[in-house]
Amino acid sequence: MDFKVADLSLADFGRTEIQLAEHEMPGLMAMRARYGDSKPLSGARVAGSLHMTIQTAVLIETLVALGAEVRWASCNIFSTQDHAAAAVAVGPNGTVDAPAGVPVFAWKGETLEEYWWCTQQILMWPDGKFANMILDDGGDATLLVHLGLDAEKAGVAPDPTTATSHEQKVIFAVLNASLGESTDRWTKISAEIKGVTEETTTGVHRLYDMMKEGSLLFPAINVNDSVTKSKFDNKYGCRHSLIDGINRATDVLIGGKVAVVCGYGDVGKGCAESLRGQGARVIVTEIDPICALQAAMDGYQVDTLENVLGIADIVITATGNKDVVTVDQMSRMKHQAILGNIGHFDNEIDMAGLEAPGVAERKNVKPQVDVWTFPGTDDKPGTSIIVLSEGRLMNLGNATGHPSFVMSNSFTNQVLAQIELFTKPEEYPVGVYVLPKHLDEEVARLHLDSLGVKLTELTDTQASYLGVPVEGPYKSDEYRY
Ligand code: NAI
C-alpha cells in the first residue's frame, strides 16, 4: 500500500482516540448501521482532501464501511494529527509492519510543495485507475483537476514566473511536472469524476464562481449550507476550537482583554461568543449591515479595525476574505498583541507582506507560534506581535480543530452527499446543489438521543394547521434558523 505519514508507531494512540471519537459521532455510526450491508458506495473511489484529524478518521472509515475505496490528504499544511494519519494508514485490522488501512498522504508541517504533491496522490490509484469522487474542504482537489485539465487542453502548463504568489508558483510547478509525465492524466481524471461534495464556505464560493463562469466540470453538493453543517460546525465548532487554539498557543489570560473578531458570519458568531465567555471585551468588525446589526443587538461593540487597532490585545479574522489585516496595521498593533486567522486561507492576514524582506524580524517560539518584531526608532523600540499558525486556520494549526460531536453532524452530511452524487448521477447534472431538507433534519435527529433531547411531536391537527407533514420537513427552504 502506498502512503506517506509522519510516524506509523503513533497508530495505537490514534486507534484509541478513534474509538473514543466513534462514541461521540452518532450520526456517522448510524450511517454504518444503516448502509453497512447494502454498501451504496461500492465502486466509489473517493479522493478526500480534508484536515486529517481523529474525527476525519471516523469519516474515512465510515466511507470504507459503505463500500468506498478511499485515498486521503489534508487540506492544510498544519492541520494533520499525525496519530490519526498513522491509525488510518495502519487500519483497524493492519499492523505497523503490515499496514492495511487507507492510503493517507498527510503529516503536520508539510511544505507547500509537499502539500500539492499529497493532493495529487489522492487522485491517482496505483492500478492505473483514478478517483471518481472528490470530498473536498476548501476546494483544492477540485481546483487541481480544473487547472490540470486547462493545462492539458492548452498543451502547456502555466509559466511559474507568471505566478502571483508562492503557492501559485508551486501549483504551476506541479502541473508542469505532471504534463511531463502524462499528456492525458487530467483529461482522464476529469472524465472519471462523478462529483464533489464540498465542506466549507470558501470552497463553496469557488464552486459557485466556476458555475457562473461555466467552467465547472462536474456536479457538486454544497455540504456547508446544510443547516446542520454551517449553523453548527462553523458556529459551535469555532466556539470551542478558537479558544483552544489561543490557549495552547499562548496561554494568555483572555478575561479582561480586548478581542476583535473580524467578520460576524457563522464562524465569527461562534468566535465572538467564546471570547465573551472567557470575559474578553469583544469588538466586531463587519462590512455587511445585517451582520453588523446582529452583532450590535447581540451586545457587541461594532467598529472598524482601524479605529480599535491601538487597544486590541487579540485580533481574529473570520471572514473568508483577503487583506483583512494589512501589514501596516500589524505594525501599529499593541506590543505582543495576538493575531490569528480562523478563516480558510492564509491571505486574510497579509502574511506575504509581513514576510517580505526588511519588514519585520521573525522569532519562532514553538511550532505554529511566531513573534514578529517591527523595527523601532532611536527613541521608541519596535513592537512585536504574536502570529498564530503563519496566518493559517489557527484552530487546526494550534489546536485540534472541532470536537467529534459537532463534526459528526458535518460528516454525516458529507456521507449522505457522497451517496446522493454517486448513486443518483442522473438527478444531478453539472451544477451546485444542497441536500434536501428532510436529510438535514435527519442529520439533526440522529444527534438528539445522545444529548437526551426529547422532541415534541406534532398532532395531525397541528400539522395541518401549519401545513407541514407530521414527520417533516418542518420549514421552507427559505427559513434561516
Ligand atoms: P460567512 O460568509 O458566514 O461569514 C463571513 C463574514 O465576514 C460575512 O458576514 C462577511 O460580511 C464578513 N466580511 C467579509 N469581508 C469582511 C471584512 N473585510 N471585514 C469584516 N467582515 C468581513 O462565512 P463563515 O461560514 O463564517 O466562514 C468564514 C471563513 O471560515 C471561511 O473561509 C470558511 O471557509 C472558514 N471556516 C473555518 C472553519 C474552521 O474550523 N477554521 C470552520 C468553518 C468555516
Short mmCIF file of C-alpha atoms and ligand atoms in Angstrom, two decimals:
data_model
loop_
_atom_site.label_atom_id
_atom_site.label_comp_id
_atom_site.label_asym_id
_atom_site.label_seq_id
_atom_site.Cartn_x
_atom_site.Cartn_y
_atom_site.Cartn_z
CA MET A 1 0.00 0.00 0.00
CA ASP A 2 1.41 3.43 -0.92
CA PHE A 3 1.02 6.15 1.71
CA LYS A 4 3.08 8.82 3.46
CA VAL A 5 2.58 9.75 7.10
CA ALA A 6 4.94 11.07 9.80
CA ASP A 7 5.22 8.11 12.14
CA LEU A 8 3.37 4.80 11.95
CA SER A 9 4.27 3.98 15.55
CA LEU A 10 1.61 6.52 16.61
CA ALA A 11 -1.10 4.23 15.21
CA ASP A 12 -2.13 2.66 18.56
CA PHE A 13 -2.61 6.07 20.14
CA GLY A 14 -4.60 7.15 17.10
CA ARG A 15 -6.75 3.98 17.18
CA THR A 16 -7.65 4.53 20.85
CA GLU A 17 -8.68 8.12 20.15
CA ILE A 18 -10.67 7.00 17.09
CA GLN A 19 -12.57 4.53 19.27
CA LEU A 20 -13.37 7.28 21.79
CA ALA A 21 -14.47 9.57 18.94
CA GLU A 22 -16.80 6.94 17.47
CA HIS A 23 -18.90 7.12 20.63
CA GLU A 24 -19.19 10.90 20.13
CA MET A 25 -20.13 10.61 16.45
CA PRO A 26 -23.60 9.02 16.49
CA GLY A 27 -24.51 10.29 13.03
CA LEU A 28 -21.58 8.55 11.36
CA MET A 29 -22.15 5.35 13.34
CA ALA A 30 -25.83 5.41 12.30
CA MET A 31 -24.67 5.64 8.65
CA ARG A 32 -22.56 2.49 9.21
CA ALA A 33 -25.50 0.66 10.80
CA ARG A 34 -27.92 1.74 8.08
CA TYR A 35 -25.76 1.27 4.98
CA GLY A 36 -23.04 -1.16 6.13
CA ASP A 37 -24.80 -4.15 4.47
CA SER A 38 -26.08 -2.53 1.28
CA LYS A 39 -22.78 -0.69 0.67
CA PRO A 40 -24.09 2.10 -1.58
CA LEU A 41 -20.54 3.39 -2.17
CA SER A 42 -19.27 0.13 -3.72
CA GLY A 43 -17.30 1.15 -6.79
CA ALA A 44 -16.71 4.68 -5.48
CA ARG A 45 -13.06 5.76 -5.45
CA VAL A 46 -13.12 8.77 -3.14
CA ALA A 47 -10.27 11.29 -3.15
CA GLY A 48 -10.54 13.13 0.16
CA SER A 49 -8.86 16.48 0.83
CA LEU A 50 -9.88 17.46 4.34
CA HIS A 51 -8.00 18.05 7.62
CA MET A 52 -6.57 14.62 8.61
CA THR A 53 -7.81 14.58 12.20
CA ILE A 54 -9.25 11.92 14.50
CA GLN A 55 -12.79 12.99 13.51
CA THR A 56 -11.87 12.68 9.83
CA ALA A 57 -10.54 9.19 10.55
CA VAL A 58 -14.06 8.19 11.64
CA LEU A 59 -15.44 9.72 8.42
CA ILE A 60 -12.89 7.84 6.28
CA GLU A 61 -13.64 4.52 7.94
CA THR A 62 -17.38 5.16 7.52
CA LEU A 63 -16.90 5.69 3.77
CA VAL A 64 -14.95 2.41 3.68
CA ALA A 65 -17.69 0.62 5.66
CA LEU A 66 -20.15 1.81 2.99
CA GLY A 67 -18.07 0.18 0.26
CA ALA A 68 -15.83 3.02 -0.97
CA GLU A 69 -12.13 2.84 -1.76
CA VAL A 70 -10.53 5.96 -0.34
CA ARG A 71 -7.29 7.94 -0.60
CA TRP A 72 -6.73 10.94 1.68
CA ALA A 73 -4.72 14.14 2.07
CA SER A 74 -5.12 17.05 4.44
CA CYS A 75 -6.41 20.38 3.15
CA ASN A 76 -3.97 22.41 5.23
CA ILE A 77 -0.24 22.07 5.85
CA PHE A 78 -0.59 22.27 9.66
CA SER A 79 -3.88 20.51 10.42
CA THR A 80 -2.92 16.83 10.32
CA GLN A 81 -2.92 14.94 13.61
CA ASP A 82 -0.09 12.51 13.00
CA HIS A 83 -1.55 9.79 15.24
CA ALA A 84 -4.82 9.94 13.29
CA ALA A 85 -2.99 9.68 9.96
CA ALA A 86 -0.96 6.71 11.25
CA ALA A 87 -4.02 4.88 12.58
CA VAL A 88 -5.93 5.32 9.30
CA ALA A 89 -2.97 4.07 7.26
CA VAL A 90 -2.49 1.03 9.52
CA GLY A 91 -6.25 0.42 9.59
CA PRO A 92 -8.31 -1.40 12.22
CA ASN A 93 -7.05 -4.81 11.01
CA GLY A 94 -3.49 -3.97 9.98
CA THR A 95 -0.26 -3.71 11.95
CA VAL A 96 2.56 -1.21 11.88
CA ASP A 97 4.60 -3.80 9.94
CA ALA A 98 1.75 -4.60 7.56
CA PRO A 99 -0.43 -1.51 7.15
CA ALA A 100 -3.82 -2.44 5.70
CA GLY A 101 -5.87 0.69 6.03
CA VAL A 102 -6.41 3.65 3.72
CA PRO A 103 -3.59 5.34 1.79
CA VAL A 104 -3.07 8.64 3.62
CA PHE A 105 -0.71 11.33 2.39
CA ALA A 106 -0.56 13.82 5.26
CA TRP A 107 1.65 14.98 8.09
CA LYS A 108 1.74 18.04 10.33
CA GLY A 109 4.06 20.70 8.94
CA GLU A 110 4.11 19.94 5.22
CA THR A 111 5.84 22.36 2.88
CA LEU A 112 3.63 23.76 0.11
CA GLU A 113 5.50 21.57 -2.39
CA GLU A 114 4.70 18.51 -0.26
CA TYR A 115 1.10 19.64 0.21
CA TRP A 116 0.40 19.79 -3.52
CA TRP A 117 2.25 16.51 -4.08
CA CYS A 118 -0.06 14.90 -1.49
CA THR A 119 -3.15 16.40 -3.16
CA GLN A 120 -2.07 14.86 -6.45
CA GLN A 121 -1.55 11.41 -4.87
CA ILE A 122 -5.18 11.12 -3.77
CA LEU A 123 -6.47 11.41 -7.32
CA MET A 124 -4.40 8.54 -8.76
CA TRP A 125 -4.95 4.88 -7.89
CA PRO A 126 -1.92 2.54 -8.11
CA ASP A 127 -3.55 0.16 -10.62
CA GLY A 128 -3.80 2.93 -13.22
CA LYS A 129 -7.31 3.90 -12.18
CA PHE A 130 -8.30 7.37 -10.99
CA ALA A 131 -10.60 8.80 -8.35
CA ASN A 132 -14.25 9.02 -9.39
CA MET A 133 -15.49 11.12 -6.45
CA ILE A 134 -13.94 14.08 -4.59
CA LEU A 135 -14.63 15.01 -0.98
CA ASP A 136 -13.15 18.48 -0.64
CA ASP A 137 -12.64 21.12 2.04
CA GLY A 138 -11.72 24.50 0.58
CA GLY A 139 -11.71 23.19 -2.99
CA ASP A 140 -8.01 22.46 -3.54
CA ALA A 141 -8.51 18.95 -5.03
CA THR A 142 -11.24 20.31 -7.30
CA LEU A 143 -9.01 23.25 -8.27
CA LEU A 144 -6.12 20.97 -9.18
CA VAL A 145 -8.30 18.88 -11.52
CA HIS A 146 -9.64 22.02 -13.22
CA LEU A 147 -6.18 23.58 -13.61
CA GLY A 148 -4.74 20.27 -14.79
CA LEU A 149 -7.35 19.90 -17.50
CA ASP A 150 -6.85 23.53 -18.61
CA ALA A 151 -3.10 22.93 -18.87
CA GLU A 152 -3.59 19.70 -20.80
CA LYS A 153 -6.01 21.35 -23.22
CA ALA A 154 -3.56 24.21 -23.75
CA GLY A 155 -0.74 21.66 -24.15
CA VAL A 156 1.38 23.69 -21.77
CA ALA A 157 1.29 24.35 -18.03
CA PRO A 158 1.24 27.94 -16.80
CA ASP A 159 4.67 29.56 -16.58
CA PRO A 160 5.75 29.61 -12.88
CA THR A 161 7.39 33.01 -13.39
CA THR A 162 3.93 34.49 -14.06
CA ALA A 163 2.59 33.31 -10.68
CA THR A 164 1.28 36.00 -8.36
CA SER A 165 2.05 34.11 -5.14
CA HIS A 166 4.46 31.48 -3.90
CA GLU A 167 1.61 28.97 -3.63
CA GLN A 168 0.55 29.57 -7.24
CA LYS A 169 4.14 29.07 -8.31
CA VAL A 170 4.16 25.70 -6.55
CA ILE A 171 0.88 24.64 -8.22
CA PHE A 172 2.21 25.64 -11.65
CA ALA A 173 5.37 23.60 -10.99
CA VAL A 174 3.25 20.55 -10.04
CA LEU A 175 1.27 20.93 -13.27
CA ASN A 176 4.47 21.28 -15.30
CA ALA A 177 5.85 18.09 -13.78
CA SER A 178 2.58 16.22 -14.36
CA LEU A 179 2.47 17.26 -18.03
CA GLY A 180 5.99 15.86 -18.36
CA GLU A 181 4.73 12.50 -17.03
CA SER A 182 1.48 12.21 -19.00
CA THR A 183 -0.41 14.21 -21.61
CA ASP A 184 -3.88 12.90 -20.76
CA ARG A 185 -3.88 12.31 -16.99
CA TRP A 186 -6.12 15.27 -16.15
CA THR A 187 -8.41 14.58 -19.11
CA LYS A 188 -8.94 11.07 -17.76
CA ILE A 189 -9.38 12.19 -14.15
CA SER A 190 -11.89 14.90 -15.01
CA ALA A 191 -13.87 12.46 -17.16
CA GLU A 192 -14.00 9.95 -14.28
CA ILE A 193 -15.14 12.32 -11.54
CA LYS A 194 -18.88 11.95 -10.93
CA GLY A 195 -18.99 14.78 -8.45
CA VAL A 196 -17.58 16.63 -5.47
CA THR A 197 -19.01 17.24 -2.03
CA GLU A 198 -17.60 20.47 -0.55
CA GLU A 199 -17.24 21.08 3.16
CA THR A 200 -16.59 24.79 3.71
CA THR A 201 -17.80 28.31 2.89
CA THR A 202 -14.65 29.26 0.97
CA GLY A 203 -14.73 26.10 -1.19
CA VAL A 204 -18.42 26.67 -1.89
CA HIS A 205 -17.65 30.24 -3.08
CA ARG A 206 -15.14 28.77 -5.53
CA LEU A 207 -17.72 26.28 -6.84
CA TYR A 208 -20.38 28.94 -7.42
CA ASP A 209 -17.77 31.10 -9.20
CA MET A 210 -16.87 28.21 -11.53
CA MET A 211 -20.55 27.50 -12.11
CA LYS A 212 -21.13 31.16 -13.05
CA GLU A 213 -18.15 31.20 -15.43
CA GLY A 214 -19.34 27.94 -16.99
CA SER A 215 -16.09 26.15 -16.15
CA LEU A 216 -17.39 23.68 -13.53
CA LEU A 217 -16.66 20.17 -14.81
CA PHE A 218 -18.87 18.00 -12.59
CA PRO A 219 -21.81 18.31 -10.18
CA ALA A 220 -21.18 19.47 -6.64
CA ILE A 221 -23.07 19.22 -3.38
CA ASN A 222 -22.57 22.20 -1.13
CA VAL A 223 -22.39 20.45 2.25
CA ASN A 224 -21.51 23.71 4.02
CA ASP A 225 -25.00 25.10 3.57
CA SER A 226 -26.79 22.17 5.12
CA VAL A 227 -28.18 23.82 8.24
CA THR A 228 -26.70 21.01 10.33
CA LYS A 229 -23.27 21.96 8.97
CA SER A 230 -22.79 25.72 8.83
CA LYS A 231 -25.07 26.59 11.76
CA PHE A 232 -23.31 24.00 13.94
CA ASP A 233 -19.70 23.30 12.86
CA ASN A 234 -18.91 26.86 11.79
CA LYS A 235 -20.53 28.35 14.89
CA TYR A 236 -20.38 25.90 17.81
CA GLY A 237 -17.24 24.21 16.47
CA CYS A 238 -15.34 27.51 16.33
CA ARG A 239 -16.82 28.49 19.70
CA HIS A 240 -14.89 25.52 21.06
CA SER A 241 -11.72 25.42 18.99
CA LEU A 242 -10.86 29.14 18.71
CA ILE A 243 -10.23 29.40 22.45
CA ASP A 244 -8.45 26.06 22.44
CA GLY A 245 -6.04 27.38 19.80
CA ILE A 246 -5.34 30.66 21.62
CA ASN A 247 -4.78 28.84 24.91
CA ARG A 248 -2.47 26.17 23.55
CA ALA A 249 -0.50 28.74 21.55
CA THR A 250 -0.09 31.47 24.14
CA ASP A 251 -1.76 30.55 27.46
CA VAL A 252 -2.52 34.24 27.83
CA LEU A 253 -5.43 35.17 30.13
CA ILE A 254 -8.31 36.15 27.86
CA GLY A 255 -10.56 37.69 30.55
CA GLY A 256 -10.43 41.49 30.56
CA LYS A 257 -8.59 41.70 27.26
CA VAL A 258 -9.92 43.50 24.20
CA ALA A 259 -10.56 40.97 21.45
CA VAL A 260 -11.51 41.95 17.90
CA VAL A 261 -13.35 39.47 15.69
CA CYS A 262 -13.33 40.43 12.00
CA GLY A 263 -16.46 39.04 10.37
CA TYR A 264 -19.74 38.15 12.10
CA GLY A 265 -20.91 35.29 9.91
CA ASP A 266 -21.36 31.78 11.30
CA VAL A 267 -17.69 31.42 12.28
CA GLY A 268 -17.42 34.95 13.69
CA LYS A 269 -20.56 34.44 15.81
CA GLY A 270 -19.02 31.37 17.46
CA CYS A 271 -15.68 33.12 17.96
CA ALA A 272 -17.20 36.23 19.50
CA GLU A 273 -19.34 34.19 21.87
CA SER A 274 -16.42 32.13 23.12
CA LEU A 275 -14.19 35.16 23.67
CA ARG A 276 -17.01 36.85 25.58
CA GLY A 277 -17.46 33.63 27.58
CA GLN A 278 -13.85 33.99 28.72
CA GLY A 279 -14.50 37.54 29.87
CA ALA A 280 -12.91 39.38 26.96
CA ARG A 281 -14.35 42.70 25.83
CA VAL A 282 -15.27 41.79 22.27
CA ILE A 283 -15.40 44.17 19.32
CA VAL A 284 -16.73 43.01 15.95
CA THR A 285 -15.90 44.38 12.50
CA GLU A 286 -18.26 43.80 9.57
CA ILE A 287 -18.90 45.00 6.03
CA ASP A 288 -22.48 43.69 5.88
CA PRO A 289 -25.08 45.90 7.60
CA ILE A 290 -27.25 42.91 8.53
CA CYS A 291 -24.42 41.07 10.28
CA ALA A 292 -23.23 44.34 11.86
CA LEU A 293 -26.73 44.93 13.26
CA GLN A 294 -26.88 41.35 14.54
CA ALA A 295 -23.56 41.86 16.33
CA ALA A 296 -24.77 45.11 17.86
CA MET A 297 -28.01 43.50 19.05
CA ASP A 298 -26.04 40.59 20.47
CA GLY A 299 -24.33 43.22 22.62
CA TYR A 300 -21.00 43.68 20.87
CA GLN A 301 -19.35 46.97 20.01
CA VAL A 302 -19.07 47.17 16.22
CA ASP A 303 -16.29 49.31 14.84
CA THR A 304 -13.63 49.37 12.16
CA LEU A 305 -10.34 47.59 12.76
CA GLU A 306 -8.55 50.86 12.08
CA ASN A 307 -10.39 52.57 14.96
CA VAL A 308 -9.63 49.87 17.53
CA LEU A 309 -6.21 48.71 16.40
CA GLY A 310 -4.46 50.55 19.22
CA ILE A 311 -6.44 48.85 22.00
CA ALA A 312 -6.79 45.31 20.67
CA ASP A 313 -4.99 42.56 22.58
CA ILE A 314 -6.30 39.78 20.32
CA VAL A 315 -7.35 40.07 16.67
CA ILE A 316 -9.04 37.12 14.95
CA THR A 317 -10.06 37.11 11.28
CA ALA A 318 -13.13 35.04 10.36
CA THR A 319 -14.22 36.49 7.03
CA GLY A 320 -13.09 34.17 4.21
CA ASN A 321 -11.95 37.41 2.56
CA LYS A 322 -8.44 38.64 1.75
CA ASP A 323 -6.31 41.52 3.08
CA VAL A 324 -8.47 41.93 6.17
CA VAL A 325 -5.42 42.81 8.28
CA THR A 326 -2.69 44.62 6.36
CA VAL A 327 0.96 44.65 7.28
CA ASP A 328 0.77 48.37 8.01
CA GLN A 329 -2.00 47.65 10.54
CA MET A 330 0.10 44.87 12.09
CA SER A 331 2.94 47.34 12.62
CA ARG A 332 0.56 49.61 14.57
CA MET A 333 -0.89 46.90 16.84
CA LYS A 334 -0.23 46.83 20.59
CA HIS A 335 3.01 45.26 21.75
CA GLN A 336 2.53 41.48 21.99
CA ALA A 337 -0.96 41.57 20.54
CA ILE A 338 -2.06 38.13 19.32
CA LEU A 339 -3.07 37.83 15.67
CA GLY A 340 -4.76 34.73 14.29
CA ASN A 341 -6.93 33.67 11.38
CA ILE A 342 -9.71 31.09 11.60
CA GLY A 343 -10.92 31.57 8.00
CA HIS A 344 -9.92 29.03 5.37
CA PHE A 345 -6.92 30.59 3.60
CA ASP A 346 -3.82 32.45 4.79
CA ASN A 347 -4.47 35.62 2.79
CA GLU A 348 -6.91 37.15 5.34
CA ILE A 349 -3.83 38.39 7.15
CA ASP A 350 -1.24 39.80 4.77
CA MET A 351 1.40 37.19 5.58
CA ALA A 352 3.22 37.77 2.28
CA GLY A 353 3.63 41.44 3.25
CA LEU A 354 4.81 40.56 6.74
CA GLU A 355 7.32 38.02 5.41
CA ALA A 356 8.77 40.44 2.82
CA PRO A 357 12.46 41.23 3.46
CA GLY A 358 13.12 44.04 5.92
CA VAL A 359 9.53 44.40 7.17
CA ALA A 360 9.80 42.58 10.50
CA GLU A 361 12.01 40.07 12.22
CA ARG A 362 10.65 36.61 12.96
CA LYS A 363 11.42 34.60 16.06
CA ASN A 364 9.87 31.17 16.29
CA VAL A 365 8.61 30.44 19.80
CA LYS A 366 7.39 26.90 19.14
CA PRO A 367 5.67 25.16 16.21
CA GLN A 368 2.94 27.42 14.77
CA VAL A 369 3.72 30.35 17.10
CA ASP A 370 5.95 33.21 15.92
CA VAL A 371 6.83 36.58 17.35
CA TRP A 372 7.31 39.21 14.64
CA THR A 373 9.14 42.38 15.69
CA PHE A 374 8.92 45.59 13.68
CA PRO A 375 11.91 47.93 13.50
CA GLY A 376 11.92 50.66 16.14
CA THR A 377 13.35 54.16 16.10
CA ASP A 378 16.07 55.72 18.29
CA ASP A 379 13.55 56.78 20.93
CA LYS A 380 10.92 54.02 20.51
CA PRO A 381 11.69 50.30 20.45
CA GLY A 382 9.91 48.26 17.80
CA THR A 383 6.72 46.49 18.81
CA SER A 384 6.17 42.77 18.46
CA ILE A 385 3.06 40.80 17.61
CA ILE A 386 2.38 37.09 18.12
CA VAL A 387 1.17 35.44 14.90
CA LEU A 388 -0.52 32.04 15.09
CA SER A 389 -0.08 29.25 12.53
CA GLU A 390 1.58 31.57 9.99
CA GLY A 391 -1.85 33.05 9.28
CA ARG A 392 -3.46 29.68 8.50
CA LEU A 393 -6.51 28.38 10.34
CA MET A 394 -5.28 28.58 13.90
CA ASN A 395 -7.91 26.32 15.46
CA LEU A 396 -6.44 23.42 13.49
CA GLY A 397 -2.82 24.59 13.48
CA ASN A 398 -2.54 25.48 17.17
CA ALA A 399 -5.18 23.08 18.49
CA THR A 400 -7.00 20.02 17.17
CA GLY A 401 -9.94 21.63 15.37
CA HIS A 402 -13.55 20.97 16.24
CA PRO A 403 -14.58 18.20 18.60
CA SER A 404 -16.16 14.94 17.44
CA PHE A 405 -19.81 15.58 18.22
CA VAL A 406 -20.12 18.67 16.03
CA MET A 407 -18.06 17.06 13.25
CA SER A 408 -20.44 14.10 13.32
CA ASN A 409 -23.12 16.49 12.05
CA SER A 410 -20.91 17.87 9.29
CA PHE A 411 -19.59 14.48 8.23
CA THR A 412 -22.98 12.75 8.23
CA ASN A 413 -23.95 15.38 5.65
CA GLN A 414 -20.76 14.51 3.73
CA VAL A 415 -21.64 10.80 3.69
CA LEU A 416 -25.21 11.47 2.56
CA ALA A 417 -23.93 13.83 -0.15
CA GLN A 418 -21.42 11.25 -1.42
CA ILE A 419 -24.22 8.63 -1.61
CA GLU A 420 -26.50 11.09 -3.45
CA LEU A 421 -23.97 12.02 -6.12
CA PHE A 422 -22.55 8.53 -6.56
CA THR A 423 -25.83 6.60 -6.69
CA LYS A 424 -28.10 9.10 -8.48
CA PRO A 425 -25.96 10.78 -11.15
CA GLU A 426 -29.00 11.26 -13.39
CA GLU A 427 -30.57 13.56 -10.78
CA TYR A 428 -27.55 15.84 -10.64
CA PRO A 429 -26.49 17.44 -13.93
CA VAL A 430 -23.44 19.73 -13.61
CA GLY A 431 -24.39 22.35 -11.02
CA VAL A 432 -24.12 23.13 -7.31
CA TYR A 433 -26.78 21.62 -5.03
CA VAL A 434 -27.64 21.46 -1.35
CA LEU A 435 -29.02 18.34 0.31
CA PRO A 436 -32.81 18.22 0.63
CA LYS A 437 -34.20 19.47 3.94
CA HIS A 438 -35.53 16.09 5.05
CA LEU A 439 -31.92 14.81 5.10
CA ASP A 440 -30.79 17.90 7.02
CA GLU A 441 -33.49 17.22 9.63
CA GLU A 442 -32.46 13.56 9.66
CA VAL A 443 -28.86 14.51 10.49
CA ALA A 444 -30.08 16.57 13.44
CA ARG A 445 -32.42 13.77 14.57
CA LEU A 446 -29.52 11.32 14.69
CA HIS A 447 -27.79 13.53 17.26
CA LEU A 448 -30.67 14.13 19.68
CA ASP A 449 -30.68 10.91 21.71
CA SER A 450 -27.13 11.16 22.92
CA LEU A 451 -27.86 14.63 24.30
CA GLY A 452 -31.05 13.41 25.98
CA VAL A 453 -33.19 15.67 23.83
CA LYS A 454 -36.90 14.80 23.75
CA LEU A 455 -38.75 16.13 20.70
CA THR A 456 -42.36 17.23 20.84
CA GLU A 457 -44.47 15.52 18.17
CA LEU A 458 -46.99 17.42 16.08
CA THR A 459 -50.58 16.24 16.27
CA ASP A 460 -52.36 15.70 12.93
CA THR A 461 -54.44 18.82 13.57
CA GLN A 462 -51.39 20.92 14.38
CA ALA A 463 -49.58 19.63 11.30
CA SER A 464 -52.45 20.51 9.01
CA TYR A 465 -52.82 23.91 10.74
CA LEU A 466 -49.13 24.64 9.95
CA GLY A 467 -49.36 22.97 6.55
CA VAL A 468 -46.44 20.58 7.14
CA PRO A 469 -46.26 16.78 7.28
CA VAL A 470 -46.20 15.29 10.80
CA GLU A 471 -42.82 13.70 10.03
CA GLY A 472 -41.34 16.86 8.44
CA PRO A 473 -39.75 18.67 6.75
CA TYR A 474 -40.95 21.44 9.03
CA LYS A 475 -39.56 24.58 7.43
CA SER A 476 -39.49 26.10 3.96
CA ASP A 477 -36.16 26.22 2.13
CA GLU A 478 -36.00 29.98 2.82
CA TYR A 479 -36.17 29.60 6.60
CA ARG A 480 -32.94 30.89 8.14
CA TYR A 481 -32.78 29.26 11.60
P1 NAI B 1 -19.80 33.81 6.36
O1 NAI B 1 -19.94 34.23 4.96
O2 NAI B 1 -21.00 33.31 7.12
O3 NAI B 1 -19.14 34.96 7.26
C1 NAI B 1 -18.09 35.78 6.86
C2 NAI B 1 -18.44 37.19 7.29
O4 NAI B 1 -17.32 38.05 7.08
C3 NAI B 1 -19.62 37.79 6.50
O5 NAI B 1 -20.65 38.20 7.37
C4 NAI B 1 -18.99 38.97 5.74
O6 NAI B 1 -19.90 40.04 5.61
C5 NAI B 1 -17.81 39.32 6.64
N1 NAI B 1 -16.72 40.03 5.97
C6 NAI B 1 -16.26 39.88 4.69
N2 NAI B 1 -15.23 40.72 4.46
C7 NAI B 1 -15.03 41.40 5.61
C8 NAI B 1 -14.10 42.40 6.00
N3 NAI B 1 -13.19 42.89 5.15
N4 NAI B 1 -14.16 42.87 7.27
C9 NAI B 1 -15.10 42.43 8.15
N5 NAI B 1 -16.02 41.47 7.82
C10 NAI B 1 -15.96 40.97 6.57
O7 NAI B 1 -18.67 32.67 6.36
P2 NAI B 1 -18.35 31.64 7.55
O8 NAI B 1 -19.12 30.40 7.34
O9 NAI B 1 -18.44 32.36 8.83
O10 NAI B 1 -16.84 31.27 7.19
C11 NAI B 1 -15.79 32.22 7.29
C12 NAI B 1 -14.47 31.54 6.92
O11 NAI B 1 -14.19 30.49 7.86
C13 NAI B 1 -14.49 30.84 5.56
O12 NAI B 1 -13.21 30.96 4.97
C14 NAI B 1 -14.75 29.37 5.91
O13 NAI B 1 -14.34 28.50 4.90
C15 NAI B 1 -13.97 29.25 7.18
N6 NAI B 1 -14.35 28.19 8.11
C16 NAI B 1 -13.37 27.82 9.00
C17 NAI B 1 -13.62 26.85 9.93
C18 NAI B 1 -12.54 26.45 10.86
O14 NAI B 1 -12.68 25.43 11.55
N7 NAI B 1 -11.46 27.17 10.96
C19 NAI B 1 -14.93 26.19 10.05
C20 NAI B 1 -15.91 26.69 9.09
C21 NAI B 1 -15.61 27.67 8.18
#
